């Protein structure tokens, strides 16, 4: 004969594992328990703290994407009569915030003399903040929030410092990246190179190269190399034809940008008008 305790049978105890998936979400998995109709997953932020029921499921796994923190999970089985089994082992999973994922950034000037800041993809990030300062250890201001992996910035001529941080879907902000320095030149840093000659009509022809960022050019003239120069013309062209009285003249040119910032003067050329 057999003895019957009179107590209802209860399902067994699951064996649980926990890990992060490639999206930085906690994945809790367990084995099939004989007699179980469903399972409860419980979670706490401390191993011996208060656990809250996270989900009841018929599956053998649960994917959880809470805010960045360390979490403790345990599972118990429930049979078709509502009898609950003992809790499983406890597993610990640390869900990283963006503080655990820091962009690595680079900075450079493009061909238009604009600062281009670029960075790598950060796992779990949904957007990025770009911050800028005029000194490495100074006060940084948020320049832009973007979902892209680069930012093109065209401030006034100066030296700028940039850093970037990632933000995840829960609003967690990460640690700042490395700092990169980019010097944005004004026209004072970009000097035309000029030539001077006489044309067939004995007129002085002054020519120069295109200066990046320039919107116009000033041509200055004097009758001695170290004398007083007067502005001859402001032009958007890359040359100037001058027909003064017979004499020896000295010319120099400077570029002007869209902010009306004047660059340094070019080299000086001498043209003798017969």
Short mmCIF file of C-alpha atoms in Angstrom, two decimals:
data_model
loop_
_atom_site.label_atom_id
_atom_site.label_comp_id
_atom_site.label_asym_id
_atom_site.label_seq_id
_atom_site.Cartn_x
_atom_site.Cartn_y
_atom_site.Cartn_z
CA UNK A 1 0.00 0.00 0.00
CA UNK A 2 1.03 3.65 -0.38
CA UNK A 3 0.63 6.53 1.95
CA UNK A 4 -1.08 9.74 0.78
CA UNK A 5 -0.03 12.88 2.61
CA UNK A 6 -3.18 14.67 1.52
CA UNK A 7 -1.07 17.64 0.27
CA UNK A 8 -1.51 18.74 -3.34
CA UNK A 9 1.35 17.95 -5.70
CA UNK A 10 3.34 21.00 -6.71
CA UNK A 11 5.46 21.54 -9.80
CA UNK A 12 9.19 21.23 -9.55
CA UNK A 13 11.78 23.96 -9.42
CA UNK A 14 13.20 25.49 -12.62
CA UNK A 15 16.91 25.98 -13.18
CA UNK A 16 17.47 29.53 -14.45
CA UNK A 17 20.19 31.30 -16.43
CA UNK A 18 20.52 34.98 -17.23
CA UNK A 19 22.54 36.91 -19.81
CA UNK A 20 22.62 40.08 -21.91
CA UNK A 21 21.75 39.85 -25.57
CA UNK A 22 23.38 41.94 -28.31
CA UNK A 23 20.89 44.75 -27.67
CA UNK A 24 21.87 44.99 -23.99
CA UNK A 25 18.60 43.44 -22.82
CA UNK A 26 18.41 40.87 -20.04
CA UNK A 27 17.40 37.40 -21.25
CA UNK A 28 16.19 34.99 -18.53
CA UNK A 29 15.82 31.34 -19.56
CA UNK A 30 14.80 28.14 -17.74
CA UNK A 31 14.11 24.48 -18.32
CA UNK A 32 10.74 22.79 -18.68
CA UNK A 33 9.27 21.78 -15.32
CA UNK A 34 7.09 18.67 -15.20
CA UNK A 35 3.49 19.57 -14.41
CA UNK A 36 3.95 23.29 -15.00
CA UNK A 37 1.33 25.15 -16.99
CA UNK A 38 3.01 28.52 -16.76
CA UNK A 39 5.88 30.36 -15.09
CA UNK A 40 6.29 33.54 -13.08
CA UNK A 41 9.42 35.69 -13.43
CA UNK A 42 10.27 37.85 -10.44
CA UNK A 43 12.78 40.70 -10.31
CA UNK A 44 14.57 42.80 -7.71
CA UNK A 45 17.39 45.34 -7.65
CA UNK A 46 19.07 43.56 -4.74
CA UNK A 47 19.57 39.86 -4.17
CA UNK A 48 17.88 39.79 -0.78
CA UNK A 49 15.52 42.67 -1.45
CA UNK A 50 11.85 42.78 -2.37
CA UNK A 51 10.99 40.98 -5.60
CA UNK A 52 8.16 42.07 -7.87
CA UNK A 53 6.48 39.81 -10.36
CA UNK A 54 7.65 40.85 -13.78
CA UNK A 55 5.66 38.53 -16.01
CA UNK A 56 3.62 35.33 -16.14
CA UNK A 57 4.30 33.34 -19.28
CA UNK A 58 3.96 29.90 -20.82
CA UNK A 59 7.32 30.34 -22.54
CA UNK A 60 10.71 29.23 -21.29
CA UNK A 61 12.38 32.60 -21.52
CA UNK A 62 11.78 36.26 -20.86
CA UNK A 63 13.51 39.28 -22.43
CA UNK A 64 13.61 42.29 -20.16
CA UNK A 65 14.86 45.79 -21.03
CA UNK A 66 14.77 47.90 -17.89
CA UNK A 67 16.79 51.00 -17.18
CA UNK A 68 20.49 50.63 -16.57
CA UNK A 69 21.06 48.81 -13.26
CA UNK A 70 21.91 45.42 -11.78
CA UNK A 71 18.89 43.13 -11.49
CA UNK A 72 18.21 39.82 -9.77
CA UNK A 73 15.76 37.34 -11.27
CA UNK A 74 14.09 34.17 -10.07
CA UNK A 75 11.38 31.97 -11.55
CA UNK A 76 8.75 29.63 -10.21
CA UNK A 77 6.41 27.21 -11.95
CA UNK A 78 2.62 27.10 -11.60
CA UNK A 79 0.49 24.08 -12.47
CA UNK A 80 -2.98 24.03 -14.00
CA UNK A 81 -4.57 24.09 -10.54
CA UNK A 82 -2.71 27.21 -9.52
CA UNK A 83 -0.24 25.42 -7.28
CA UNK A 84 3.11 27.19 -7.18
CA UNK A 85 6.46 25.54 -6.94
CA UNK A 86 9.56 26.71 -5.15
CA UNK A 87 11.54 29.61 -6.51
CA UNK A 88 14.48 28.82 -8.71
CA UNK A 89 18.05 29.85 -8.19
CA UNK A 90 18.66 33.60 -8.45
CA UNK A 91 20.54 35.01 -11.43
CA UNK A 92 22.12 38.45 -11.65
CA UNK A 93 22.20 40.51 -14.85
CA UNK A 94 23.68 43.99 -15.15
CA UNK A 95 21.93 46.06 -17.79
CA UNK A 96 24.37 48.74 -18.94
CA UNK A 97 23.29 52.30 -19.45
CA UNK A 98 25.10 54.34 -22.00
CA UNK A 99 27.62 55.09 -19.26
CA UNK A 100 29.09 51.72 -20.17
CA UNK A 101 29.28 52.58 -23.86
CA UNK A 102 31.35 55.61 -24.78
CA UNK A 103 31.74 56.91 -28.34
CA UNK A 104 35.18 57.36 -29.82
CA UNK A 105 35.23 60.55 -31.87
CA UNK A 106 37.43 62.23 -34.45
CA UNK A 107 37.46 65.82 -35.68
CA UNK A 108 38.75 67.40 -38.86
CA UNK A 109 38.22 70.29 -41.28
CA UNK A 110 36.50 69.58 -44.56
CA UNK A 111 37.35 71.31 -47.82
CA UNK A 112 34.98 74.16 -46.94
CA UNK A 113 36.81 74.84 -43.66
CA UNK A 114 33.95 73.46 -41.57
CA UNK A 115 34.51 71.25 -38.54
CA UNK A 116 33.37 67.65 -39.07
CA UNK A 117 32.94 65.55 -35.92
CA UNK A 118 32.43 61.80 -36.41
CA UNK A 119 31.97 58.87 -34.06
CA UNK A 120 31.29 55.13 -33.97
CA UNK A 121 27.95 53.43 -33.39
CA UNK A 122 27.28 52.83 -29.67
CA UNK A 123 25.29 49.68 -28.87
CA UNK A 124 21.87 50.58 -27.48
CA UNK A 125 22.10 54.25 -28.40
CA UNK A 126 19.17 55.89 -30.17
CA UNK A 127 20.68 59.35 -30.41
CA UNK A 128 23.80 61.34 -29.63
CA UNK A 129 24.57 64.75 -28.16
CA UNK A 130 27.44 66.87 -29.48
CA UNK A 131 28.91 69.39 -27.04
CA UNK A 132 31.30 72.26 -27.85
CA UNK A 133 33.57 74.65 -25.98
CA UNK A 134 36.24 77.19 -26.87
CA UNK A 135 38.62 75.74 -24.26
CA UNK A 136 39.34 72.13 -23.40
CA UNK A 137 38.46 72.46 -19.73
CA UNK A 138 35.93 75.25 -20.16
CA UNK A 139 32.15 75.27 -20.19
CA UNK A 140 30.62 73.08 -22.89
CA UNK A 141 27.30 73.86 -24.54
CA UNK A 142 25.15 71.30 -26.30
CA UNK A 143 25.47 71.94 -30.00
CA UNK A 144 23.08 69.34 -31.42
CA UNK A 145 21.18 66.13 -30.68
CA UNK A 146 21.24 63.78 -33.65
CA UNK A 147 20.62 60.21 -34.71
CA UNK A 148 23.50 60.44 -37.19
CA UNK A 149 27.13 59.49 -36.62
CA UNK A 150 28.60 62.84 -37.62
CA UNK A 151 28.04 66.55 -37.26
CA UNK A 152 29.24 69.36 -39.52
CA UNK A 153 29.76 72.62 -37.68
CA UNK A 154 30.65 75.99 -39.22
CA UNK A 155 31.24 78.45 -36.39
CA UNK A 156 33.25 81.64 -36.59
CA UNK A 157 37.01 81.38 -36.84
CA UNK A 158 38.38 79.99 -33.57
CA UNK A 159 39.68 76.82 -31.94
CA UNK A 160 36.89 74.57 -30.70
CA UNK A 161 36.74 71.49 -28.49
CA UNK A 162 34.10 68.83 -29.07
CA UNK A 163 32.83 65.82 -27.12
CA UNK A 164 29.91 63.42 -27.69
CA UNK A 165 27.73 61.23 -25.49
CA UNK A 166 25.16 58.57 -26.34
CA UNK A 167 21.56 58.35 -25.13
CA UNK A 168 19.52 55.15 -25.06
CA UNK A 169 15.78 54.59 -25.52
CA UNK A 170 15.16 55.00 -21.79
CA UNK A 171 16.84 58.39 -21.71
CA UNK A 172 20.01 57.12 -20.02
CA UNK A 173 22.95 59.30 -20.97
CA UNK A 174 26.42 57.88 -21.29
CA UNK A 175 29.79 59.15 -20.32
CA UNK A 176 31.37 61.74 -22.56
CA UNK A 177 33.73 60.65 -25.30
CA UNK A 178 37.28 61.75 -25.76
CA UNK A 179 37.69 65.43 -26.62
CA UNK A 180 38.84 66.52 -30.07
CA UNK A 181 40.16 69.93 -31.06
CA UNK A 182 39.43 71.57 -34.40
CA UNK A 183 40.68 75.00 -35.45
CA UNK A 184 38.30 76.71 -37.84
CA UNK A 185 40.29 79.23 -39.84
CA UNK A 186 39.07 82.71 -40.56
CA UNK A 187 40.29 84.57 -43.56
CA UNK A 188 43.20 85.80 -41.46
CA UNK A 189 44.52 82.25 -41.69
CA UNK A 190 44.05 81.91 -45.45
CA UNK A 191 46.18 84.21 -47.59
CA UNK A 192 45.90 84.72 -51.36
CA UNK A 193 48.95 84.26 -53.53
CA UNK A 194 49.08 86.97 -56.18
CA UNK A 195 50.95 87.71 -59.39
CA UNK A 196 51.31 90.98 -61.30
CA UNK A 197 52.15 91.73 -64.93
CA UNK A 198 51.55 94.15 -67.78
CA UNK A 199 49.11 93.18 -70.47
CA UNK A 200 49.48 94.10 -74.13
CA UNK A 201 47.81 97.45 -73.46
CA UNK A 202 50.37 98.34 -70.79
CA UNK A 203 47.84 97.96 -68.02
CA UNK A 204 48.68 96.28 -64.72
CA UNK A 205 46.94 92.91 -64.28
CA UNK A 206 46.83 91.56 -60.73
CA UNK A 207 45.64 87.93 -60.34
CA UNK A 208 45.22 85.59 -57.37
CA UNK A 209 43.98 82.16 -56.39
CA UNK A 210 40.60 81.28 -54.90
CA UNK A 211 40.62 81.48 -51.09
CA UNK A 212 38.36 78.95 -49.35
CA UNK A 213 35.53 80.72 -47.55
CA UNK A 214 36.10 84.06 -49.25
CA UNK A 215 33.16 85.93 -50.75
CA UNK A 216 35.13 88.91 -52.04
CA UNK A 217 38.62 90.35 -52.29
CA UNK A 218 40.21 93.75 -51.70
CA UNK A 219 43.06 95.03 -53.89
CA UNK A 220 45.38 97.59 -52.30
CA UNK A 221 48.01 99.76 -54.05
CA UNK A 222 50.95 101.96 -53.11
CA UNK A 223 53.76 103.71 -54.96
CA UNK A 224 56.43 102.29 -52.65
CA UNK A 225 56.70 98.80 -51.18
CA UNK A 226 56.67 99.99 -47.57
CA UNK A 227 54.57 103.07 -48.17
CA UNK A 228 50.91 103.80 -47.52
CA UNK A 229 48.52 101.50 -49.34
CA UNK A 230 45.08 102.60 -50.49
CA UNK A 231 42.21 100.29 -51.30
CA UNK A 232 41.88 100.21 -55.05
CA UNK A 233 38.86 97.95 -55.49
CA UNK A 234 36.64 95.33 -53.83
CA UNK A 235 35.70 92.53 -56.20
CA UNK A 236 34.32 89.02 -56.36
CA UNK A 237 36.63 88.23 -59.29
CA UNK A 238 40.11 86.70 -59.13
CA UNK A 239 41.86 89.50 -60.99
CA UNK A 240 41.98 93.24 -61.35
CA UNK A 241 43.08 95.31 -64.36
CA UNK A 242 44.51 98.67 -63.35
CA UNK A 243 45.56 101.51 -65.68
CA UNK A 244 47.14 104.23 -63.56
CA UNK A 245 49.55 106.91 -64.71
CA UNK A 246 53.06 105.86 -65.61
CA UNK A 247 54.87 104.81 -62.45
CA UNK A 248 55.97 101.81 -60.45
CA UNK A 249 53.20 100.39 -58.29
CA UNK A 250 53.01 97.84 -55.51
CA UNK A 251 49.92 95.67 -55.04
CA UNK A 252 48.61 93.35 -52.35
CA UNK A 253 45.29 91.53 -51.89
CA UNK A 254 43.29 90.23 -48.96
CA UNK A 255 40.19 88.01 -48.78
CA UNK A 256 36.92 88.84 -46.99
CA UNK A 257 34.60 86.08 -45.71
CA UNK A 258 30.81 86.02 -45.32
CA UNK A 259 31.09 87.47 -41.80
CA UNK A 260 33.06 90.39 -43.25
CA UNK A 261 36.23 89.17 -41.55
CA UNK A 262 39.27 90.35 -43.49
CA UNK A 263 42.26 88.05 -43.90
CA UNK A 264 45.92 88.80 -43.93
CA UNK A 265 47.39 90.58 -46.90
CA UNK A 266 48.99 88.54 -49.63
CA UNK A 267 52.50 88.82 -50.91
CA UNK A 268 53.34 92.13 -52.60
CA UNK A 269 53.90 92.35 -56.34
CA UNK A 270 55.54 95.20 -58.26
CA UNK A 271 54.35 96.39 -61.68
CA UNK A 272 55.90 99.25 -63.59
CA UNK A 273 53.44 101.03 -65.89
CA UNK A 274 55.36 102.74 -68.70
#
